Tab-separated table of C-alpha atoms in Angstrom:
chain	number	residue	atom	x	y	z
A	306	ASN	CA	-1.274	-3.049	-14.130
A	307	ALA	CA	-3.486	-5.233	-11.966
A	308	GLY	CA	-0.961	-4.987	-9.131
A	309	VAL	CA	-1.201	-7.822	-6.592
A	310	THR	CA	-4.206	-10.101	-6.969
A	311	GLN	CA	-5.425	-12.768	-4.564
A	312	THR	CA	-7.998	-15.509	-4.930
A	313	PRO	CA	-10.341	-16.483	-3.439
A	314	LYS	CA	-11.644	-13.461	-1.482
A	315	PHE	CA	-13.481	-15.659	1.028
A	316	GLN	CA	-13.160	-19.334	1.944
A	317	VAL	CA	-14.674	-21.632	4.558
A	318	LEU	CA	-12.888	-24.915	5.275
A	319	LYS	CA	-13.529	-27.813	7.594
A	320	THR	CA	-10.764	-28.955	9.911
A	321	GLY	CA	-8.366	-31.243	8.074
A	322	GLN	CA	-9.160	-29.988	4.576
A	323	SER	CA	-6.429	-28.624	2.342
A	324	MET	CA	-6.451	-25.678	0.002
A	325	THR	CA	-4.222	-23.253	-1.884
A	326	LEU	CA	-4.441	-19.482	-1.676
A	327	GLN	CA	-3.371	-17.886	-4.923
A	328	CYS	CA	-1.282	-14.724	-5.270
A	329	ALA	CA	-0.054	-13.110	-8.468
A	330	GLN	CA	1.690	-9.824	-9.323
A	331	ASP	CA	2.382	-8.208	-12.669
A	332	MET	CA	5.072	-5.728	-11.581
A	333	ASN	CA	8.066	-8.052	-12.033
A	334	HIS	CA	8.865	-7.823	-8.311
A	335	GLU	CA	11.536	-10.154	-6.999
A	336	TYR	CA	10.164	-10.225	-3.452
A	337	MET	CA	6.819	-11.767	-2.528
A	338	SER	CA	5.460	-12.665	0.870
A	339	TRP	CA	2.470	-13.961	2.788
A	340	TYR	CA	1.155	-12.465	6.006
A	341	ARG	CA	-1.701	-13.318	8.303
A	342	GLN	CA	-3.593	-10.619	10.175
A	343	ASP	CA	-5.374	-11.376	13.423
A	344	PRO	CA	-7.217	-8.869	15.644
A	345	GLY	CA	-4.863	-6.907	17.879
A	346	MET	CA	-1.754	-8.698	16.594
A	347	GLY	CA	-0.768	-6.782	13.497
A	348	LEU	CA	0.558	-8.648	10.484
A	349	ARG	CA	2.787	-11.664	10.966
A	350	LEU	CA	5.025	-12.994	8.225
A	351	ILE	CA	4.364	-16.607	7.195
A	352	HIS	CA	6.749	-17.223	4.271
A	353	TYR	CA	8.582	-15.106	1.769
A	354	SER	CA	10.518	-15.410	-1.488
A	355	VAL	CA	13.259	-13.263	-3.013
A	356	GLY	CA	12.977	-14.850	-6.457
A	357	ALA	CA	11.826	-17.865	-8.428
A	358	GLY	CA	12.987	-21.051	-6.715
A	359	ILE	CA	13.946	-19.255	-3.473
A	360	THR	CA	11.694	-19.327	-0.405
A	361	ASP	CA	12.230	-18.924	3.320
A	362	GLN	CA	10.262	-19.064	6.534
A	363	GLY	CA	8.904	-16.081	8.375
A	364	GLU	CA	7.631	-15.729	11.916
A	365	VAL	CA	4.713	-18.213	11.803
A	366	PRO	CA	5.428	-20.850	9.086
A	367	ASN	CA	3.984	-23.964	10.757
A	368	GLY	CA	1.066	-25.492	8.862
A	369	TYR	CA	1.834	-23.639	5.625
A	370	ASN	CA	3.848	-24.503	2.520
A	371	VAL	CA	4.979	-22.304	-0.359
A	372	SER	CA	6.810	-22.650	-3.628
A	373	ARG	CA	7.748	-20.163	-6.324
A	374	SER	CA	8.204	-21.484	-9.818
A	375	THR	CA	7.670	-18.147	-11.590
A	376	THR	CA	8.330	-14.494	-10.779
A	377	GLU	CA	4.607	-13.720	-11.001
A	378	ASP	CA	3.027	-16.353	-8.731
A	379	PHE	CA	3.465	-17.271	-5.081
A	380	PRO	CA	0.784	-19.704	-3.831
A	381	LEU	CA	0.277	-20.538	-0.162
A	382	ARG	CA	-0.810	-24.080	0.693
A	383	LEU	CA	-2.609	-25.199	3.835
A	384	LEU	CA	-2.047	-28.948	4.047
A	385	SER	CA	-4.467	-29.764	6.895
A	386	ALA	CA	-6.498	-26.772	8.001
A	387	ALA	CA	-6.962	-26.074	11.714
A	388	PRO	CA	-9.274	-23.577	13.470
A	389	SER	CA	-6.146	-21.640	14.566
A	390	GLN	CA	-5.582	-20.795	10.904
A	391	THR	CA	-8.780	-18.758	10.763
A	392	SER	CA	-7.463	-15.354	9.731
A	393	VAL	CA	-7.141	-12.810	6.960
A	394	TYR	CA	-4.251	-13.606	4.638
A	395	PHE	CA	-2.407	-10.953	2.668
A	396	CYS	CA	0.093	-11.340	-0.108
A	397	ALA	CA	2.626	-8.562	-0.769
A	398	SER	CA	5.356	-7.849	-3.290
A	399	SER	CA	8.237	-5.440	-3.679
A	400	TYR	CA	11.437	-4.712	-5.536
A	401	THR	CA	14.513	-5.643	-3.526
A	402	GLY	CA	17.177	-3.590	-5.280
A	403	SER	CA	19.706	-6.412	-5.603
A	404	GLY	CA	20.132	-7.009	-1.906
A	405	GLN	CA	19.677	-3.392	-0.893
A	406	GLY	CA	16.566	-4.030	1.157
A	407	PHE	CA	12.919	-3.308	0.574
A	408	TYR	CA	11.365	-0.755	-1.615
A	409	GLU	CA	7.677	0.132	-1.304
A	410	GLN	CA	5.498	-2.855	-0.462
A	411	TYR	CA	2.355	-3.538	-2.515
A	412	PHE	CA	-0.417	-5.569	-0.902
A	413	GLY	CA	-3.230	-7.631	-2.325
A	414	PRO	CA	-6.863	-7.260	-1.115
A	415	GLY	CA	-6.690	-10.286	1.159
A	416	THR	CA	-8.344	-13.685	1.567
A	417	ARG	CA	-10.664	-14.164	4.520
A	418	LEU	CA	-10.392	-17.772	5.685
A	419	THR	CA	-12.596	-19.477	8.257
A	420	VAL	CA	-11.802	-22.993	9.469
A	421	THR	CA	-14.624	-24.735	11.328
B	398	LYS	CA	13.570	-9.824	17.874
B	399	GLN	CA	12.247	-6.501	16.660
B	400	GLU	CA	9.152	-5.300	18.520
B	401	VAL	CA	7.042	-2.549	16.982
B	402	THR	CA	4.482	-0.721	19.109
B	403	GLN	CA	1.815	1.776	18.124
B	404	ILE	CA	0.111	3.790	20.814
B	405	PRO	CA	-2.733	4.627	21.084
B	406	ALA	CA	-4.626	1.706	19.568
B	407	ALA	CA	-7.507	4.044	18.678
B	408	LEU	CA	-7.956	7.776	18.247
B	409	SER	CA	-11.009	9.944	17.589
B	410	VAL	CA	-10.678	13.601	16.544
B	411	PRO	CA	-12.940	16.299	15.100
B	412	GLU	CA	-12.532	17.236	11.460
B	413	GLY	CA	-9.791	19.794	10.870
B	414	GLU	CA	-7.615	18.745	13.795
B	415	ASN	CA	-4.062	17.609	13.079
B	416	LEU	CA	-3.369	13.917	13.681
B	417	VAL	CA	-0.215	12.618	15.358
B	418	LEU	CA	0.388	8.868	15.184
B	419	ASN	CA	3.269	7.213	16.981
B	420	CYS	CA	5.370	4.167	16.184
B	421	SER	CA	8.217	2.856	18.341
B	422	PHE	CA	10.647	0.007	17.691
B	423	THR	CA	13.115	-1.758	19.940
B	424	ASP	CA	16.059	-2.391	17.581
B	425	SER	CA	17.430	0.803	16.032
B	426	ALA	CA	19.385	-1.129	13.364
B	427	ILE	CA	16.722	-0.692	10.714
B	428	TYR	CA	16.985	-0.249	6.956
B	429	ASN	CA	13.786	1.694	6.427
B	430	LEU	CA	10.328	2.275	7.892
B	431	GLN	CA	7.008	2.399	6.083
B	432	TRP	CA	3.627	3.789	7.018
B	433	PHE	CA	0.527	2.085	5.625
B	434	ARG	CA	-3.168	2.819	5.574
B	435	GLN	CA	-5.779	0.049	5.819
B	436	ASP	CA	-9.482	0.632	5.220
B	437	PRO	CA	-11.965	-1.857	6.751
B	438	GLY	CA	-12.010	-5.132	4.838
B	439	LYS	CA	-9.267	-3.991	2.488
B	440	GLY	CA	-5.559	-4.539	1.942
B	441	LEU	CA	-2.776	-2.181	2.949
B	442	THR	CA	-1.769	0.880	0.944
B	443	SER	CA	1.713	2.302	1.324
B	444	LEU	CA	1.716	5.971	2.370
B	445	LEU	CA	5.335	6.882	3.010
B	446	LEU	CA	8.667	5.086	3.117
B	447	ILE	CA	11.576	6.603	5.067
B	448	GLN	CA	15.080	5.294	4.559
B	449	SER	CA	17.238	4.991	7.669
B	450	SER	CA	19.428	7.861	6.429
B	451	GLN	CA	16.454	10.241	6.227
B	452	ARG	CA	14.884	12.254	9.031
B	453	GLU	CA	11.528	12.865	7.375
B	454	GLN	CA	9.413	12.278	4.290
B	455	THR	CA	6.444	14.289	3.054
B	456	SER	CA	3.525	13.634	0.729
B	457	GLY	CA	0.727	16.178	0.555
B	458	ARG	CA	-0.862	16.508	4.007
B	459	LEU	CA	1.256	13.636	5.348
B	460	ASN	CA	4.621	14.000	7.004
B	461	ALA	CA	6.564	11.187	8.619
B	462	SER	CA	9.608	11.661	10.804
B	463	LEU	CA	12.184	9.107	11.891
B	464	ASP	CA	14.489	9.158	14.904
B	465	LYS	CA	16.488	5.946	14.737
B	466	SER	CA	18.486	6.564	17.882
B	467	SER	CA	15.357	6.759	20.026
B	468	GLY	CA	13.508	4.096	18.038
B	469	ARG	CA	10.595	6.312	17.068
B	470	SER	CA	8.656	7.447	14.033
B	471	THR	CA	5.731	9.847	13.926
B	472	LEU	CA	3.136	10.264	11.194
B	473	TYR	CA	1.514	13.691	11.038
B	474	ILE	CA	-1.673	14.225	9.071
B	475	ALA	CA	-2.575	17.897	8.712
B	476	ALA	CA	-6.133	19.204	8.719
B	477	SER	CA	-7.797	15.809	9.093
B	478	GLN	CA	-10.870	14.909	7.054
B	479	PRO	CA	-13.504	12.177	7.532
B	480	GLY	CA	-11.884	10.356	4.591
B	481	ASP	CA	-8.745	9.945	6.711
B	482	SER	CA	-10.641	7.517	8.948
B	483	ALA	CA	-8.764	4.215	8.695
B	484	THR	CA	-6.209	2.082	10.487
B	485	TYR	CA	-2.615	3.241	10.135
B	486	LEU	CA	0.208	0.730	10.493
B	487	CYS	CA	3.949	1.167	10.598
B	488	ALA	CA	6.423	-1.504	9.531
B	489	VAL	CA	10.153	-1.711	10.065
B	490	SER	CA	12.556	-3.287	7.613
B	491	PRO	CA	15.726	-4.786	9.091
B	492	ARG	CA	19.160	-4.979	7.495
B	493	SER	CA	19.341	-4.854	3.722
B	494	ASN	CA	19.804	-8.648	3.390
B	495	ASP	CA	17.053	-9.585	5.875
B	496	TYR	CA	13.594	-9.487	4.341
B	497	LYS	CA	11.394	-9.877	7.390
B	498	LEU	CA	9.220	-6.825	7.921
B	499	SER	CA	7.966	-6.248	11.467
B	500	PHE	CA	4.563	-4.586	11.789
B	501	GLY	CA	2.908	-2.700	14.591
B	502	ALA	CA	-0.702	-3.559	15.463
B	503	GLY	CA	-1.916	-0.221	14.128
B	504	THR	CA	-3.809	2.865	15.276
B	505	THR	CA	-7.456	3.102	14.251
B	506	VAL	CA	-8.376	6.704	13.505
B	507	THR	CA	-11.883	8.141	13.394
B	508	VAL	CA	-12.312	11.696	12.129
B	509	ARG	CA	-15.705	13.093	13.175
B	510	ALA	CA	-17.485	15.439	10.758
């Protein structure tokens, strides 16, 4: 199993540009999520999904879009990048046990994004 | 809103000393709590997951306890080694039908050889 994979590893954008961060998992997990990690602030949830076609907002969703057409993939789109979106982005996945809450979370290696 | 706090933010100990890492949370209505390890420039690796009905969970040199009523969890690492140097984060899962994990900011541990 490859686990959770993320591409690209590094990205530099100019303000106003758009891009998509890719996330894929091969563990057949229902739950997938995106976090951003900023110094001293821990991880903050951006968006999450509990299955194909189902997404919801987390703590800091503004400026980001998601969709989930397959169980395996959960891309994160930045429509118009801003310097405040400079961060490290992590994708995670987990079983959800049919509404019984989280099981162990598996994280990808992260994407380091700089917006100038 | 669930607030998760980890104190201290950084800790330095000599090799062989036992490590005690603290995690506190404001809302005791949790489903489970996880401890993660993060190495510099890397993603998070799950260490232990404690269900709300459990008091502790063990894996090798790691032991995590949970006291829901006081809103606290403690991660113990016995006989620390330089390879234990990393940032340790705790995360709290809310009710079973609410999938928004709340993370602490982490404790960065340095084990001196």
